[in-house]
mmCIF file of C-alpha atoms in Angstrom:
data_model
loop_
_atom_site.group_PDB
_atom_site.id
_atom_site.type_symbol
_atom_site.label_atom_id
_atom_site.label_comp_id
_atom_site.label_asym_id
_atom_site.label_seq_id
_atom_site.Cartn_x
_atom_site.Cartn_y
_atom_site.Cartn_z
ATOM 1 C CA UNK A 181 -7.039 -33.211 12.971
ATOM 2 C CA UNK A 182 -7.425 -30.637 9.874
ATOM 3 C CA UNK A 183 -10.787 -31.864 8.791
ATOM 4 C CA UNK A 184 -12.285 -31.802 12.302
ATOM 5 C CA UNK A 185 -10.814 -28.276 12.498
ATOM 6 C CA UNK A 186 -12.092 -27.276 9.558
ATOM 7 C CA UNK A 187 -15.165 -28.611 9.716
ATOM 8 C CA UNK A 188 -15.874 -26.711 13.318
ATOM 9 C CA UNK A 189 -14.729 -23.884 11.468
ATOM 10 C CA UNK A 190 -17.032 -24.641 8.955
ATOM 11 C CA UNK A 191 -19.709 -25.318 10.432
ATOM 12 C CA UNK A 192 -19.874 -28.908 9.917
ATOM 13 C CA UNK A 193 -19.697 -32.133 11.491
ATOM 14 C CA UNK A 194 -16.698 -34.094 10.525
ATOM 15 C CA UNK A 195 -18.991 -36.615 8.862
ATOM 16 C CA UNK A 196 -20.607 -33.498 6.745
ATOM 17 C CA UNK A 197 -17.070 -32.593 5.682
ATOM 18 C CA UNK A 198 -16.339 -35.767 5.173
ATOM 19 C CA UNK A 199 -19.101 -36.611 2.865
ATOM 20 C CA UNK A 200 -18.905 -33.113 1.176
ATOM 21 C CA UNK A 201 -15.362 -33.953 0.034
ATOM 22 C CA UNK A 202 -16.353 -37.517 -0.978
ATOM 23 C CA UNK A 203 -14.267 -38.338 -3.892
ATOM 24 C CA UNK A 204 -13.354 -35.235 -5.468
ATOM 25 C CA UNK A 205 -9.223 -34.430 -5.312
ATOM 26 C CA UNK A 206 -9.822 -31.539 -3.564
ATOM 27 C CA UNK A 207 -11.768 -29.146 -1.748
ATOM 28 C CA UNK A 208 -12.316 -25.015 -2.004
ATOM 29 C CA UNK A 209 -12.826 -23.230 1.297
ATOM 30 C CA UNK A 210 -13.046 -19.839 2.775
ATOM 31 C CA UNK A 211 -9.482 -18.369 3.116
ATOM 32 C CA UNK A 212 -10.856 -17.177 6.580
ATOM 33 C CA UNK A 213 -12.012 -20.880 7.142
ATOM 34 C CA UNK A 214 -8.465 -21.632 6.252
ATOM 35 C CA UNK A 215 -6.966 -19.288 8.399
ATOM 36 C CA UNK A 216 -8.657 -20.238 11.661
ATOM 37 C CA UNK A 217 -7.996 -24.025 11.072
ATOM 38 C CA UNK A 218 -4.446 -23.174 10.925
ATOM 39 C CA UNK A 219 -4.574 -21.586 13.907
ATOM 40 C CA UNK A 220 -6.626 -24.296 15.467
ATOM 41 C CA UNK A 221 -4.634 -27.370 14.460
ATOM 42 C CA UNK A 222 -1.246 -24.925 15.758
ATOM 43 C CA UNK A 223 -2.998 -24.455 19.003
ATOM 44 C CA UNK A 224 -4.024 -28.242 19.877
ATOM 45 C CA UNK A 225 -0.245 -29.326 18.888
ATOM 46 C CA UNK A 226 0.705 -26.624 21.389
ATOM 47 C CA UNK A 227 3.079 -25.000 18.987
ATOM 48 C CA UNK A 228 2.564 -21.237 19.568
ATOM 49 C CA UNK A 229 3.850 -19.122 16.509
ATOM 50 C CA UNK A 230 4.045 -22.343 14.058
ATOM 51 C CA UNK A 231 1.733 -20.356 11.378
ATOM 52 C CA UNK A 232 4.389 -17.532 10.155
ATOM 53 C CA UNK A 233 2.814 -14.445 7.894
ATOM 54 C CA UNK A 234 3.385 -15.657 4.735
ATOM 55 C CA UNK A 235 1.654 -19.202 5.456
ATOM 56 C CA UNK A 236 -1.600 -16.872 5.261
ATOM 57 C CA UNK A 237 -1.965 -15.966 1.780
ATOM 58 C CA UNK A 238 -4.709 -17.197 0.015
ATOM 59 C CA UNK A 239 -2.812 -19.687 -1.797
ATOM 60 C CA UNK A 240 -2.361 -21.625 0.886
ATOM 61 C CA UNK A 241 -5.561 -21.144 2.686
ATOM 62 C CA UNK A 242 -8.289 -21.569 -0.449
ATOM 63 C CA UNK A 243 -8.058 -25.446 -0.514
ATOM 64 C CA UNK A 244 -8.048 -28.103 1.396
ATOM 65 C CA UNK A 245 -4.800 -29.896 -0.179
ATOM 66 C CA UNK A 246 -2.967 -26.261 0.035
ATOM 67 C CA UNK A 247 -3.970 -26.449 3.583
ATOM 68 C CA UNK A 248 -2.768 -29.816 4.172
ATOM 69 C CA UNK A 249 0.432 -29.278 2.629
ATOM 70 C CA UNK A 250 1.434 -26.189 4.372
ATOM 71 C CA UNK A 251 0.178 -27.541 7.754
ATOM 72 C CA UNK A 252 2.441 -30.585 7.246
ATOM 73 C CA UNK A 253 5.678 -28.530 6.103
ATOM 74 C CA UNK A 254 5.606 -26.571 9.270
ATOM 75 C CA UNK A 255 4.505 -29.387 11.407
ATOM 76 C CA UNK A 256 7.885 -31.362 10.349
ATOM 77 C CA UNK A 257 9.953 -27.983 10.492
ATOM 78 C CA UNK A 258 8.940 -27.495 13.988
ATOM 79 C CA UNK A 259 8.731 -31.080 15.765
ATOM 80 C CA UNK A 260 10.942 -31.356 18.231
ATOM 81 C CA UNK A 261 14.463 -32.642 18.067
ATOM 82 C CA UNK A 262 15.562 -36.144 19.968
ATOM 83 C CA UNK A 263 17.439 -33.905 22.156
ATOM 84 C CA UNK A 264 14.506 -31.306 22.918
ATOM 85 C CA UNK A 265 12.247 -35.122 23.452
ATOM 86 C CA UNK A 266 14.915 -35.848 26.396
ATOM 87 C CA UNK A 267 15.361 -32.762 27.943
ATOM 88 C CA UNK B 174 -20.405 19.044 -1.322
ATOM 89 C CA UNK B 175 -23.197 16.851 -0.459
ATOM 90 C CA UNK B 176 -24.365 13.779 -2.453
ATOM 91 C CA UNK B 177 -27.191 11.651 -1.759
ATOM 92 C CA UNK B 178 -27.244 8.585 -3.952
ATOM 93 C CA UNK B 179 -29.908 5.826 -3.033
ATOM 94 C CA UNK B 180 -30.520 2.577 -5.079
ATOM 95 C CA UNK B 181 -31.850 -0.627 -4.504
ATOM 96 C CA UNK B 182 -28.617 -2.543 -5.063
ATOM 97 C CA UNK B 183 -25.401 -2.428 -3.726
ATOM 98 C CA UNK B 184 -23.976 -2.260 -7.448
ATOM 99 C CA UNK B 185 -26.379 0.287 -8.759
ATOM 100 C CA UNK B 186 -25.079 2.505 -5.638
ATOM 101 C CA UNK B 187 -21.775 1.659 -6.300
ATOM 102 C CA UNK B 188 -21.735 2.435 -9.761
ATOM 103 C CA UNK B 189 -23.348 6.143 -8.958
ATOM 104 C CA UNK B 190 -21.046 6.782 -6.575
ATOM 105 C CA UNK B 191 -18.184 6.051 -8.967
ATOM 106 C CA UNK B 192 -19.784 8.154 -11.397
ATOM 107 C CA UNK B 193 -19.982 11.166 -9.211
ATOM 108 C CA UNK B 194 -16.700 11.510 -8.136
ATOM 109 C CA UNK B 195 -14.857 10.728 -11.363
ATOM 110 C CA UNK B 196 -16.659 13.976 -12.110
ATOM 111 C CA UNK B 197 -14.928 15.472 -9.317
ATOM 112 C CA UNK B 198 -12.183 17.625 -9.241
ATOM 113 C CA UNK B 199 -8.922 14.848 -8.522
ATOM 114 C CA UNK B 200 -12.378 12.398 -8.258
ATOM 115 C CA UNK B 201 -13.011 13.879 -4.382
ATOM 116 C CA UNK B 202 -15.859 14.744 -2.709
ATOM 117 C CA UNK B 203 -16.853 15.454 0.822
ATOM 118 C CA UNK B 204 -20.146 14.269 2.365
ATOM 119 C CA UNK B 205 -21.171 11.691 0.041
ATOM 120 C CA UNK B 206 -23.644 9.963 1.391
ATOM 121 C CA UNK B 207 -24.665 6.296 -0.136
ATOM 122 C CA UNK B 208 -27.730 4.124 0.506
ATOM 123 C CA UNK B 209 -28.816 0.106 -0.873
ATOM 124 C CA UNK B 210 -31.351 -2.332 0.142
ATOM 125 C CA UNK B 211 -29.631 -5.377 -1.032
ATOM 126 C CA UNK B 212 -26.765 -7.036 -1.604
ATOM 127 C CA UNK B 213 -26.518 -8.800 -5.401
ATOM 128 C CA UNK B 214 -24.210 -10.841 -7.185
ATOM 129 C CA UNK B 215 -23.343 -8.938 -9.894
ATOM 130 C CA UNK B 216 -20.320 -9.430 -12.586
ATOM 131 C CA UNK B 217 -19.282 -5.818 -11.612
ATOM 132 C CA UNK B 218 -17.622 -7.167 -8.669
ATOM 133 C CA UNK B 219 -15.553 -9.878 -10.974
ATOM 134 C CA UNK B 220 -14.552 -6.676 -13.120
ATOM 135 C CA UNK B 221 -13.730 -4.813 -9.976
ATOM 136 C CA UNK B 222 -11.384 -7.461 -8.530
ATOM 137 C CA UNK B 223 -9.575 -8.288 -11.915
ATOM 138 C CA UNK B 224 -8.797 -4.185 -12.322
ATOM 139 C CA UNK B 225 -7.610 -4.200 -8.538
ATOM 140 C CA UNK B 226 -5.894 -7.377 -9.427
ATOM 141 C CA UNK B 227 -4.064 -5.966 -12.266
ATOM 142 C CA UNK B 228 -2.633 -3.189 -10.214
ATOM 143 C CA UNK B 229 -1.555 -6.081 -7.409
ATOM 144 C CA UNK B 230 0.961 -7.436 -6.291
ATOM 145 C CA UNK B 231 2.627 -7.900 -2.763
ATOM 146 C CA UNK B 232 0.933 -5.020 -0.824
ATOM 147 C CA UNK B 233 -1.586 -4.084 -3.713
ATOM 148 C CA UNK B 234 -5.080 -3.498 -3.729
ATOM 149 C CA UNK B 235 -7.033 -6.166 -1.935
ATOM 150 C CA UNK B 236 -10.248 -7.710 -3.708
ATOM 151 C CA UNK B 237 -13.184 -7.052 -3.038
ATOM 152 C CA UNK B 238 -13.877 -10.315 -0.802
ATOM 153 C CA UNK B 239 -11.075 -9.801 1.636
ATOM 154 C CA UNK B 240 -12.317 -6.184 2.142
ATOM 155 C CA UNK B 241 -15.597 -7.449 3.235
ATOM 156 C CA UNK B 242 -14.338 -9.831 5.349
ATOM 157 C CA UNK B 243 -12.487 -7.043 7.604
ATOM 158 C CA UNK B 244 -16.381 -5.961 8.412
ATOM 159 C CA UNK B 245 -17.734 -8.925 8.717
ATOM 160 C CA UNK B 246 -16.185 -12.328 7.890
ATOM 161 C CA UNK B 247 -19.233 -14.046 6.246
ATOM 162 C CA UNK B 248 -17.290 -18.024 5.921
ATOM 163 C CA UNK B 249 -17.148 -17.802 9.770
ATOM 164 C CA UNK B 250 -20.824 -17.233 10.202
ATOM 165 C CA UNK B 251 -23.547 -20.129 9.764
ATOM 166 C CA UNK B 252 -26.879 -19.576 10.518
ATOM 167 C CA UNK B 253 -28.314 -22.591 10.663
ATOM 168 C CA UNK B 254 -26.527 -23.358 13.339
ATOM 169 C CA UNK B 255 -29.004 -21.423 15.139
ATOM 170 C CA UNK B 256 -28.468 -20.474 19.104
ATOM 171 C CA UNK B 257 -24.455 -21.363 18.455
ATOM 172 C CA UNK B 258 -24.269 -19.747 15.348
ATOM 173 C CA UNK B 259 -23.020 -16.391 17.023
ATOM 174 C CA UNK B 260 -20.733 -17.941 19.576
ATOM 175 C CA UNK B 261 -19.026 -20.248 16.988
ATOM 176 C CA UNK B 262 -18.121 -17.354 14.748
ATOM 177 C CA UNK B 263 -16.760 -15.388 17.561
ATOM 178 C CA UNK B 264 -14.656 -18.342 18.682
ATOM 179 C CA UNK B 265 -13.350 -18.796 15.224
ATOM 180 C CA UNK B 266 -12.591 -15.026 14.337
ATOM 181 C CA UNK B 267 -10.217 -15.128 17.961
ATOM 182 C CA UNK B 268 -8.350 -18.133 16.295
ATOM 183 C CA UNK B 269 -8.049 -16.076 13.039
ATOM 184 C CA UNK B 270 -7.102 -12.597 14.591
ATOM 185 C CA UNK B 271 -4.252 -14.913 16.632
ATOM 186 C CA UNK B 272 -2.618 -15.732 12.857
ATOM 187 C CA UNK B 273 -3.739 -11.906 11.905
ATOM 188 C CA UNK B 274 -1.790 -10.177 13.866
ATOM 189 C CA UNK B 275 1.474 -11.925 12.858
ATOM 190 C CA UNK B 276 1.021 -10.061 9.798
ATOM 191 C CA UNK B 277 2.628 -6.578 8.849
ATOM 192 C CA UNK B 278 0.642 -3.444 8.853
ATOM 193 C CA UNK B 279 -1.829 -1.768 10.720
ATOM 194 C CA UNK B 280 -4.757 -2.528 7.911
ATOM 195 C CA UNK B 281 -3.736 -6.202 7.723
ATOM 196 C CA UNK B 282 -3.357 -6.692 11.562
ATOM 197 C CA UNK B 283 -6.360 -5.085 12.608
ATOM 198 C CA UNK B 284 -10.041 -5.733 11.576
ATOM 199 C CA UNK B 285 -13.046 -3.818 11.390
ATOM 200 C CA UNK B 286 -14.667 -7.260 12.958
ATOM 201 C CA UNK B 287 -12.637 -7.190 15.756
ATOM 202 C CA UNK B 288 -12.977 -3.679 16.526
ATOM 203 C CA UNK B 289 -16.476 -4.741 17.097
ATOM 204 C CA UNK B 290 -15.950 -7.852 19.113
ATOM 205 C CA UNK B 291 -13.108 -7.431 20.893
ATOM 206 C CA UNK B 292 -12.775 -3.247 21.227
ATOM 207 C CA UNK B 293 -10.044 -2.111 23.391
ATOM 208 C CA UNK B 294 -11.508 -0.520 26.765
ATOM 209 C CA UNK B 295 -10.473 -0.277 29.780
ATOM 210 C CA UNK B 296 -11.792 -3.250 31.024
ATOM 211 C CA UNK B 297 -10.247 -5.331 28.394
ATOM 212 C CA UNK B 298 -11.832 -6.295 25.130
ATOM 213 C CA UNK B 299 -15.440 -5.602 24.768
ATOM 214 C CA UNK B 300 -18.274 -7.497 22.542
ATOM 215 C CA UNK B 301 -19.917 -4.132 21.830
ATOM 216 C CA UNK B 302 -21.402 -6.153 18.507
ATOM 217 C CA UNK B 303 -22.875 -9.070 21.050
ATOM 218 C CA UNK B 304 -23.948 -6.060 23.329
ATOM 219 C CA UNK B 305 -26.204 -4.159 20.797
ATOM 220 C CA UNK B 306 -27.629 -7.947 19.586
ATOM 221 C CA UNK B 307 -28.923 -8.238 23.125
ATOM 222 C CA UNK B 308 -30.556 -5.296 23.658
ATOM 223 C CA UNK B 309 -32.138 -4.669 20.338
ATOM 224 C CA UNK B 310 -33.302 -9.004 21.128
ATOM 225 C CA UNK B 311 -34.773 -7.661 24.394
ATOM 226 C CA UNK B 312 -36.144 -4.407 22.941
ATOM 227 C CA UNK B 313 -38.127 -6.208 20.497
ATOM 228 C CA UNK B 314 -39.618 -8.670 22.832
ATOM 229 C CA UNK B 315 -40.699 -5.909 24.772
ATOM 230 C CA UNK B 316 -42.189 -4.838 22.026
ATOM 231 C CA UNK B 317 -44.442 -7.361 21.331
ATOM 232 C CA UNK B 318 -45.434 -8.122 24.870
ATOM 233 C CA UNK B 319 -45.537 -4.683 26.862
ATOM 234 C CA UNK B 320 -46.660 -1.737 23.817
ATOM 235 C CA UNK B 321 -50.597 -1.403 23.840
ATOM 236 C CA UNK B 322 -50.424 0.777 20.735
ATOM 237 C CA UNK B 323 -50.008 0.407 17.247
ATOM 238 C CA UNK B 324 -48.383 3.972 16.812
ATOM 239 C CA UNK B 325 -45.719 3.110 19.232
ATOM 240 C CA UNK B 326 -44.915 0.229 17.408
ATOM 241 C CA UNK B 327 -44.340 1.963 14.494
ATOM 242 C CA UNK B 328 -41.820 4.591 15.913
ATOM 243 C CA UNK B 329 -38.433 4.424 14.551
ATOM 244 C CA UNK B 330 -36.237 2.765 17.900
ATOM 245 C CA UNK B 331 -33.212 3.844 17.630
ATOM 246 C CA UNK B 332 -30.979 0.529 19.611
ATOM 247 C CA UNK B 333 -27.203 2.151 19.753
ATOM 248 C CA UNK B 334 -24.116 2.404 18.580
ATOM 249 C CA UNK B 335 -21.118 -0.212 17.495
ATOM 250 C CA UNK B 336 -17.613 2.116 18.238
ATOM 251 C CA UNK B 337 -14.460 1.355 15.796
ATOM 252 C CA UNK B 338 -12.302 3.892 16.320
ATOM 253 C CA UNK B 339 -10.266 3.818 19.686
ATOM 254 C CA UNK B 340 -8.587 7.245 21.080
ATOM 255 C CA UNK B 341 -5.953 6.936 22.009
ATOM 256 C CA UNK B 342 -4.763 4.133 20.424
ATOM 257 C CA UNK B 343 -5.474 5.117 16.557
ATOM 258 C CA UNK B 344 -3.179 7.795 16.384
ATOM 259 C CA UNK B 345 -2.289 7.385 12.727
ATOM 260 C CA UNK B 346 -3.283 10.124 10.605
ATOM 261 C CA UNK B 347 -3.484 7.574 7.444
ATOM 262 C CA UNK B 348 -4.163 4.367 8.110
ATOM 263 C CA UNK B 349 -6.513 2.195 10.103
ATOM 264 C CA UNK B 350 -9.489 2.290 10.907
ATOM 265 C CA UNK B 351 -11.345 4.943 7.677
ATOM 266 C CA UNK B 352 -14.607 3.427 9.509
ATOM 267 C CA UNK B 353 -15.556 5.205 12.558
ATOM 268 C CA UNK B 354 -18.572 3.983 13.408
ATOM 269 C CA UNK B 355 -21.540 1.837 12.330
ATOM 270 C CA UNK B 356 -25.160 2.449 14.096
ATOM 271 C CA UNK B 357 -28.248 0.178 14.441
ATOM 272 C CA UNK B 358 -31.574 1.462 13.640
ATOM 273 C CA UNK B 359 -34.799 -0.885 14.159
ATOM 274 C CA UNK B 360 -37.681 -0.008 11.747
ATOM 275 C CA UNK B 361 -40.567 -1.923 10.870
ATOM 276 C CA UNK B 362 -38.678 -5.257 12.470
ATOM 277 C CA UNK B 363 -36.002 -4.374 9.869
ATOM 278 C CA UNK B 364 -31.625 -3.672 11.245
ATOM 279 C CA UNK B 365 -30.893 -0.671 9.113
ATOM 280 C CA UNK B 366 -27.260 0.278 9.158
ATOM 281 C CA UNK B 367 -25.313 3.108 8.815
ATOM 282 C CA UNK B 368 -21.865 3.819 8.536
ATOM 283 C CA UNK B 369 -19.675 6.405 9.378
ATOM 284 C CA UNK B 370 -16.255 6.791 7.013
ATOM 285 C CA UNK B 371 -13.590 9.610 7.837
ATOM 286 C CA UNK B 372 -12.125 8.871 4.301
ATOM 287 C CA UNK B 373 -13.411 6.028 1.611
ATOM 288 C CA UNK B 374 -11.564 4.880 -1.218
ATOM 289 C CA UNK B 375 -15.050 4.131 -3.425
ATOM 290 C CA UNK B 376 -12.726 2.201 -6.108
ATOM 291 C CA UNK B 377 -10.656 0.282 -3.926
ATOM 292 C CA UNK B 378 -12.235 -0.443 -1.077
ATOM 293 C CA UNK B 379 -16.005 0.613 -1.568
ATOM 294 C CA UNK B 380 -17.580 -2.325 -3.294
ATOM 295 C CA UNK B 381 -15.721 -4.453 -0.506
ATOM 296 C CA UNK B 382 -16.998 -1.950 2.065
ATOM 297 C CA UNK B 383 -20.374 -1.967 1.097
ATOM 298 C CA UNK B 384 -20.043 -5.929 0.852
ATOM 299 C CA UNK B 385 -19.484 -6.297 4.177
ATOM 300 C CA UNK B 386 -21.310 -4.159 5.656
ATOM 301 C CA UNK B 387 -24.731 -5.565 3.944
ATOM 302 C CA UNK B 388 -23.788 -9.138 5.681
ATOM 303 C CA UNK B 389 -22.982 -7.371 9.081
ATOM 304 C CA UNK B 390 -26.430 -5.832 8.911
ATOM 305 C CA UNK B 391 -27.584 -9.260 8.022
ATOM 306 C CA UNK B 392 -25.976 -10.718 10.627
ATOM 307 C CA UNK B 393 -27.658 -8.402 13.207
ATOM 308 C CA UNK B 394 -30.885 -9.219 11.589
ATOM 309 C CA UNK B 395 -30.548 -13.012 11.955
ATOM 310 C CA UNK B 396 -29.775 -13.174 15.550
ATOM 311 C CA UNK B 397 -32.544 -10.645 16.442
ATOM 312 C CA UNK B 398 -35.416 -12.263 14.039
ATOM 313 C CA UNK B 399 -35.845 -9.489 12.154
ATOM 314 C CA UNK B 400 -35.369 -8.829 8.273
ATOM 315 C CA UNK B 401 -32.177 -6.555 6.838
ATOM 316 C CA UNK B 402 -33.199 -3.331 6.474
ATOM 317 C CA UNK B 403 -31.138 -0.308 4.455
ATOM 318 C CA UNK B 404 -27.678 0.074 4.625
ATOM 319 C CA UNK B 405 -26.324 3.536 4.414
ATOM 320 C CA UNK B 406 -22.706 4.687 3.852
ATOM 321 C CA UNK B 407 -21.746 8.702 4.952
ATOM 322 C CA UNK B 408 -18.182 8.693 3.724
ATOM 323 C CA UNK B 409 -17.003 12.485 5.256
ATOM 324 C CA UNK B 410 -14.600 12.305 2.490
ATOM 325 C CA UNK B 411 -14.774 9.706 -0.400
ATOM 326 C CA UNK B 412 -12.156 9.618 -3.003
ATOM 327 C CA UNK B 413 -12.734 8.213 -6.325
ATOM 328 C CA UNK B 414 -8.895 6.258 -6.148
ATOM 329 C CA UNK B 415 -7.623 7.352 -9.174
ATOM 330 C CA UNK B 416 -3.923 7.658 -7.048
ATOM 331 C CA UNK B 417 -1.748 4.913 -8.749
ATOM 332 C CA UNK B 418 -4.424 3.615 -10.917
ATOM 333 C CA UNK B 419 -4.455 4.414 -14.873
ATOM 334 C CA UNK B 420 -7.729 7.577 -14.999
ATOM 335 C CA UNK B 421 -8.484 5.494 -18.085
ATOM 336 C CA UNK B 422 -8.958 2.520 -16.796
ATOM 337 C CA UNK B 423 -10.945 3.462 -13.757
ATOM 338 C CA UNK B 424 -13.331 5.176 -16.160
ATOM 339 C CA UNK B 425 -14.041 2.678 -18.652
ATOM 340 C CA UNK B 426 -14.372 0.233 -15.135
ATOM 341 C CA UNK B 427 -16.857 2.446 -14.591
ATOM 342 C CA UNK B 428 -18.476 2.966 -18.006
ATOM 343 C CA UNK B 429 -18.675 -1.029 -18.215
ATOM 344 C CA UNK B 430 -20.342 -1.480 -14.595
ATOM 345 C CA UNK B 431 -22.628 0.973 -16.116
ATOM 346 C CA UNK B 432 -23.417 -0.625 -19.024
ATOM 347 C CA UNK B 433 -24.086 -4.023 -16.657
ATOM 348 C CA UNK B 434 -26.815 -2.421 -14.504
ATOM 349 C CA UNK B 435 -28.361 -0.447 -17.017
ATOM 350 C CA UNK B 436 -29.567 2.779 -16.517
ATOM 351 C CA UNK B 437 -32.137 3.866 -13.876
ATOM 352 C CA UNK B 438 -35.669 4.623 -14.839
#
């Protein structure tokens, strides 16, 4: 979901992005890039508000693996308990 | 009092502008008035960014690149995308201003950019940037098809104006927005731009400024079919920004930029 995100963002095709990263370990991007793929992958998952303030610093929004790993951390803090799945 | 200073790079004009109001008294000046052709990529800006840097921090300076994105965010924008090239970087500056405006402070939360595609009237949010695109598209195919003379063709057409600031709802005698208002002028199929400041920090925020508003202009240009033109800067009142910064450093910032663009001939 990220890298079709980002690659919209981007203005790629996910196969673009995909070859563009090929086999490097990472991948720079626009912090704006960043930023708006956040906000995209937040807003397909349906989780309004899941991107706090301080998940937008540049640290976190300059690379691809920063990306990743921030998405990730506050996809797992805000999944939805067993109890919120049966209600 | 008044200064005209008009180079052919942004650097050069950033670098004059610097030097006139460190001569300043408290490095002020009212009604400076700055003009470029081009946009470069100069080291000045790395030298810029690592003094700003230095004086960082949470809440510090920003650099230069994040300035320029509050005009115009240049990652968001790809040309050769062609016809969707403008939609697409409106659609992806909403889902950015939606993570924007979870952040503290009227300069963070706001943008420039969005004053310009989204400004706050009446009727809801208004494209005024999209609006002024149009028209100057329509003017110039006008042009071409309906003028009979070559005089007429070469009259300046002036195509409107792009509102930032919002009565009413900027009531804050400090902060957001310092740009007031940006106009389009069509010369010679060239978007020249000018900019209206109430107050410019030339240190802090100036080579950022000036960034930005050199790819907004460009911007404009692209989706009409016409070349970038002049951008020029009237700052009402521009201040050096020697407040919390070491007069020393700022100077020899200065001195060094100098040294990197040579003097003019």
């Amino acid at each position: 979901m990220v890298l079709d995100v980002l690659a919209r963002a981007r203005g790629q095709s996910y196969a673009e992005l995909v070859e563009e990263i090929g086999d490097a370990d990472d991948l720079v991007i626009d912090s704006k890039q960043g930023q708006t793929a956040a906000i995209a992958v937040e807003s397909r998952l349906g989780r309004e508000g899941m991107i706090r303030a301080e998940d937008q610093k540049p640290e976190w929004l300059s690379s691809l693996n920063a990306l990743v790993g921030m998405l990730a951390r506050r996809i797992r803090e805000t999944e939805p308990s067993p109890a919120e799945v049966a209600r | 009092m008044t200064a005209m200073i008009r180079r052919p790079t942004l650097t050069e004009a950033w670098v004059e502008t610097m030097e006139h109001l460190v001569e300043r008294p408290n490095g002020k000046d009212h009604h400076v008035v700055v003009a470029f052709a081009e946009e470069d990529d100069s080291p000045v800006r790395d030298e810029i960014d690592a003094v700003l840097a230095a004086c960082g921090g949470e809440g510090g300076p920003w650099s230069t690149g994040t300035t320029a994105n509050t005009i115009f965010p240049a990652g968001l924008y790809h040309r050769d995308l062609d016809g969707d090239a403008a939609p697409r970087l409106y659609e992806s500056h909403d889902l950015a201003m939606k993570g924007q405006s979870r952040l503290k402070g009227r300069h963070i939360k706001n943008s420039y950019f969005d004053r310009m595609v989204a400004y706050p009237s009446g009727d809801g949010p208004f494209n005024q940037l999209q609006f002024q695109i149009e028209r100057l598209a329509t003017q110039i195919a006008k042009k071409g098809g309906t003028l009979s003379s070559a005089y007429e063709i070469g009259v300046s057409c002036p195509q409107g104006d792009v509102r930032i600031q919002a009565p009413g709802i900027d009531r804050d005698l400090y902060s957001f927005p310092c740009l007031s208002h940006v106009s389009l002028t069509f010369v010679e199929n060239a978007v020249n731009l000018t900019a209206t400041y109430r107050n410019q920090l030339i240190l802090q925020r100036g080579y950022g400024n000036f960034m930005g508003l050199a790819r907004l202009a460009g911007f404009v240009a692209n989706e009409v079919g016409a070349a970038a033109g002049e951008v020029m800067i009237v700052a009402t009142h521009a201040d050096a920004g020697f407040d919390g910064m070491n007069k020393g450093t700022v100077r020899g910032l200065v001195e060094s930029a100098r040294e990197v663009v040579g003097r003019p001939s």
